[in-house]
Amino acid sequence: MQQNRSQVIERNGLFELEAGSDVLDSPRFNHDMAPTKVRERTWNKWHITALWVGMSICVPTYTLGGVLTAYFGLTVGEALLAILFANIIVLIPLTLNAFPGTKYGIPFPVLLRSSFGILGSNIPCLIRALVACGWFGIQTMFGGLAIHLFLGSVFEGWKSLGGTGEVIGFMMFWALNLWVVIRGAESIKWLETLSAPLLVAVGVGLLVWAMPNVSMTELLAIPAKRPEGASVVSYFAAGLTAMVGFWATLSLNIPDFSRYAESQKAQIVGQIMGLPLTMFLFAALGVVMTAASVKLVGVTVSDPVTLIGHIQSPVWVAVAMALIIIATLSTNTAANIVSPTNDFQNIAPKVINRTKAVMLTGFVGLALMAHELLKKLGLIVSDISLETVYSNWLLGYSSLLGPIAGIMVVDYFLIKKQQLDLAGLYRDDVYPAWNWNGFLAFGVPVVLTLLSLGSDAFSWFYSYGWFTGSALGGLIYYGLCAMRAQPSAVKSAV
């Protein structure tokens, strides 16, 4: 017989929900977004480490050094330091926002119901989802190119397809990504655990191939592309902000993964071991490979897929492309599909299940890449490049996401004091439909960021957008909650 009232059970500091009819019949609940049971939280520190290795080793990471030197005016050494420091910094919101996911087993959209309201949570969720869908499209473009080059190395006639072959590869890779996520969290866990050692092997292999053809001394001595005599501080800070923005998205939706962690120690240690060093080393590899590409293949090539495509041996091209396909798949499924899948479900959980949300993510990502796909088919002509798109996004979207990260941390640790009404997050009678404190704290930094674009005096507010946004968002939220003396909405069940 189904119980009427939900109960919350604690097991060694982790909480799980025994859902009654009050939650099961709620329009805010479906089984895909339900809190994980303690027995389902099976990811140890090595699984979390593998997750970050799998997500960090990807084509965009490889190109980060080039982005910082070309667009942000840094030297190679400064660029690599910015990447390392940024990923140490981003560990702070990643680790803090992972806490409630591990403790309560809840995904990102459900956690946002505490700070933005049961219905209001959809606004920041959709902001996050749109960015993820864009990145999904960009990564799928790289994966599709790898499939095209793989098939070209195996079947000689495939090369003649040109851009059409790349579009076919895109659609094949697109379908493969969706299939993995539809299969669920264990499928992603298996993929990341399998791919991590393979990806490390790829990096070592590329390094062995490149090192005889590059001088590290000469590489580090290349002058910065900024005005002579200009202070390094402002350029470094802008580059640092952009690199923080690279994982600003995951610092929000990390509960989507930490809800499967077996303990807080596992998620903390796993993230520390998996993120900063992997990002630094693979970005450094990208800098070395790009510098060596002239001697290796005769031209400067800034992405590994195209570089390996220049190799004359079909066998090595096929092997390398297969590994790059795995690398891009492991990044794309975890970093760019899981979050929007949960975000879209949050709109109407009884109507949109995981399969429908995955397909919706896929079609939005496809629509965002329609321009590039039409270019490859020769149907339109355009000078807009993918590199320009995602290098500009890094700074822009981090400014929008910073306040959300600050609000989430302040709400959970300072306002709610790490105590949530687990059942209440899935009903309409505990937390408000719209938490205007959250929206005011989010809106003020965003408006100031937009205004700063037209002002030379306040351009720093945009340039350091993630830092200014997260700090100001968190401070405003805390101040509003303190003034209104908002109750913590904690019931005796917890």
XYZ file of C-alpha atoms in Angstrom, residues 173-430:
258
model
C 28.205 11.261 -33.848
C 25.078 13.215 -32.854
C 23.051 9.990 -32.689
C 25.783 8.141 -30.765
C 25.865 10.837 -28.058
C 22.126 10.745 -27.536
C 22.120 6.943 -27.342
C 24.735 6.912 -24.534
C 22.824 9.416 -22.362
C 19.442 7.769 -22.918
C 20.973 4.587 -21.450
C 21.499 6.423 -18.139
C 24.129 7.380 -15.533
C 25.767 3.944 -15.352
C 26.434 4.087 -19.091
C 28.185 7.455 -18.651
C 30.145 6.136 -15.652
C 31.303 3.144 -17.706
C 32.272 5.333 -20.673
C 34.291 7.792 -18.547
C 36.096 5.018 -16.646
C 37.016 3.263 -19.895
C 38.043 6.372 -21.790
C 40.235 8.065 -19.144
C 43.331 5.805 -19.513
C 42.924 5.738 -23.307
C 42.877 9.524 -23.432
C 45.993 9.806 -21.277
C 47.686 7.376 -23.700
C 46.675 9.566 -26.653
C 48.205 12.617 -24.979
C 51.482 10.824 -24.276
C 51.611 9.513 -27.848
C 51.073 12.981 -29.347
C 53.745 14.429 -27.063
C 56.298 11.782 -28.106
C 55.484 12.555 -31.748
C 55.835 16.334 -31.319
C 58.737 16.893 -28.917
C 61.620 16.249 -31.381
C 60.172 18.992 -33.591
C 59.795 21.839 -31.112
C 62.081 23.864 -28.850
C 60.429 24.635 -25.535
C 62.888 27.481 -24.941
C 61.951 29.168 -28.214
C 58.258 28.501 -27.590
C 58.285 30.153 -24.172
C 60.294 33.085 -25.572
C 57.649 34.031 -28.169
C 56.589 37.629 -27.333
C 53.010 38.405 -26.316
C 50.580 39.871 -28.860
C 49.719 42.959 -26.818
C 50.816 46.612 -27.000
C 54.450 47.049 -26.087
C 54.845 48.123 -22.474
C 51.247 47.211 -21.576
C 50.714 45.848 -18.062
C 50.307 42.085 -17.974
C 47.807 42.272 -15.090
C 44.701 43.310 -17.041
C 45.399 40.892 -19.899
C 46.115 38.020 -17.520
C 42.979 38.738 -15.457
C 40.781 38.792 -18.581
C 42.276 35.491 -19.735
C 41.872 34.023 -16.249
C 38.192 35.002 -16.239
C 37.678 33.372 -19.632
C 39.305 30.149 -18.452
C 37.142 30.097 -15.319
C 34.232 30.496 -17.716
C 35.265 27.271 -19.470
C 33.911 25.217 -16.544
C 31.520 27.856 -15.168
C 28.680 25.739 -16.492
C 29.764 22.619 -14.599
C 30.246 24.628 -11.391
C 26.466 25.068 -11.497
C 25.208 21.644 -12.514
C 27.841 19.528 -10.722
C 24.999 18.109 -8.523
C 23.879 16.227 -11.669
C 26.979 14.052 -11.072
C 27.703 14.417 -7.359
C 24.264 12.889 -6.647
C 25.920 9.568 -7.600
C 29.010 10.041 -5.370
C 29.355 7.602 -2.479
C 30.524 10.328 -0.065
C 31.555 13.962 0.197
C 35.179 12.843 0.446
C 34.857 10.976 -2.866
C 33.539 13.993 -4.757
C 36.087 16.394 -3.213
C 39.156 14.193 -3.743
C 37.998 13.064 -7.174
C 37.566 16.613 -8.424
C 40.904 17.765 -7.008
C 42.718 14.857 -8.649
C 40.859 15.016 -11.943
C 40.459 18.638 -13.003
C 43.339 21.166 -12.614
C 46.281 19.035 -13.677
C 44.455 17.378 -16.583
C 43.359 20.727 -17.992
C 46.841 22.199 -17.606
C 48.669 19.265 -19.211
C 46.322 18.841 -22.172
C 46.252 22.577 -22.876
C 50.069 22.555 -22.697
C 50.092 19.654 -25.127
C 47.959 21.717 -27.505
C 50.470 24.580 -27.375
C 53.390 22.207 -28.070
C 51.559 20.385 -30.880
C 50.506 23.610 -32.578
C 54.096 24.894 -32.461
C 55.410 21.589 -33.828
C 52.759 21.301 -36.543
C 54.779 23.312 -39.084
C 57.631 20.797 -39.001
C 55.280 17.809 -38.647
C 52.874 18.523 -41.518
C 54.131 21.719 -43.193
C 51.452 24.148 -41.954
C 50.320 25.577 -38.604
C 47.347 23.522 -37.359
C 45.618 24.434 -34.084
C 43.303 21.451 -33.538
C 44.327 17.785 -33.131
C 41.697 16.328 -35.452
C 42.930 18.283 -38.468
C 46.579 17.770 -37.459
C 46.287 13.991 -37.277
C 44.343 14.049 -40.534
C 47.574 15.190 -42.227
C 49.372 11.952 -41.277
C 50.102 9.881 -44.378
C 49.551 6.468 -42.757
C 45.859 5.440 -43.020
C 46.289 2.928 -40.191
C 47.573 5.539 -37.712
C 44.927 8.023 -38.802
C 42.209 5.426 -38.215
C 43.548 4.530 -34.737
C 44.002 8.167 -33.718
C 40.559 9.184 -34.988
C 38.913 6.304 -33.124
C 40.528 7.523 -29.892
C 39.526 11.143 -30.584
C 35.951 9.987 -31.198
C 35.992 8.321 -27.752
C 37.532 11.466 -26.208
C 34.928 13.775 -27.680
C 32.101 11.370 -26.837
C 33.161 11.162 -23.175
C 33.310 14.963 -22.936
C 30.125 15.679 -24.811
C 27.828 13.219 -23.069
C 28.850 14.251 -19.555
C 29.490 17.978 -19.954
C 26.905 18.996 -22.536
C 23.937 16.605 -22.578
C 23.301 15.549 -18.965
C 22.595 19.090 -17.731
C 20.113 20.265 -20.398
C 18.416 16.867 -20.174
C 17.648 17.533 -16.500
C 16.948 21.224 -17.156
C 14.323 20.516 -19.812
C 12.649 17.922 -17.595
C 12.343 20.536 -14.853
C 9.906 22.532 -17.028
C 7.236 19.825 -16.862
C 8.490 16.611 -15.216
C 5.239 14.706 -15.792
C 5.330 15.489 -19.517
C 9.065 15.483 -20.339
C 10.957 12.346 -19.288
C 14.662 11.706 -19.781
C 14.343 10.289 -23.305
C 12.252 13.227 -24.522
C 14.634 15.701 -22.844
C 17.690 14.072 -24.457
C 16.052 14.318 -27.879
C 15.116 17.956 -27.227
C 18.743 18.677 -26.299
C 19.888 17.025 -29.482
C 17.573 19.011 -31.740
C 18.431 22.353 -30.094
C 22.141 21.581 -30.525
C 21.488 20.621 -34.146
C 19.619 23.873 -34.773
C 22.461 25.934 -33.286
C 24.932 24.261 -35.666
C 22.664 24.555 -38.719
C 24.690 27.524 -40.027
C 27.967 25.581 -39.927
C 26.411 22.447 -41.440
C 24.921 24.429 -44.328
C 28.387 25.936 -44.912
C 29.900 22.458 -45.165
C 27.203 21.395 -47.626
C 28.043 24.437 -49.752
C 24.558 25.908 -49.406
C 25.715 29.163 -47.804
C 28.965 31.170 -47.656
C 30.140 32.725 -44.365
C 33.358 33.912 -42.704
C 32.173 33.108 -39.143
C 34.385 30.404 -37.607
C 33.677 28.003 -34.771
C 36.846 29.155 -32.965
C 35.589 32.755 -32.957
C 32.213 31.646 -31.615
C 33.462 29.670 -28.641
C 36.338 32.015 -27.739
C 33.826 34.885 -27.499
C 31.366 32.735 -25.550
C 33.921 31.954 -22.846
C 33.916 35.500 -21.510
C 30.309 36.378 -22.301
C 28.469 33.477 -20.745
C 30.711 33.290 -17.683
C 29.442 36.776 -16.821
C 25.874 35.465 -16.818
C 26.579 32.270 -14.894
C 28.752 33.779 -12.162
C 25.837 35.260 -10.150
C 23.977 31.923 -10.222
C 27.012 30.142 -8.745
C 27.343 32.732 -5.977
C 23.630 32.590 -5.150
C 23.636 28.779 -4.966
C 26.586 28.663 -2.559
C 25.190 31.402 -0.293
C 21.697 29.888 -0.263
C 22.819 26.385 0.707
C 25.621 27.162 3.154
C 24.619 30.499 4.739
C 20.839 30.795 4.372
C 19.665 27.174 4.545
C 22.729 26.094 6.581
C 22.979 22.818 4.603
C 19.452 21.787 5.573
C 16.850 21.295 2.818
C 13.325 19.934 2.941
C 13.889 17.084 0.515
C 10.244 16.232 -0.074
C 9.335 19.947 -0.178
C 11.601 20.464 -3.199
C 9.204 18.256 -5.180
C 5.970 19.866 -3.957
C 4.360 23.308 -4.160
C 3.644 23.924 -0.462
C 7.070 24.484 1.123
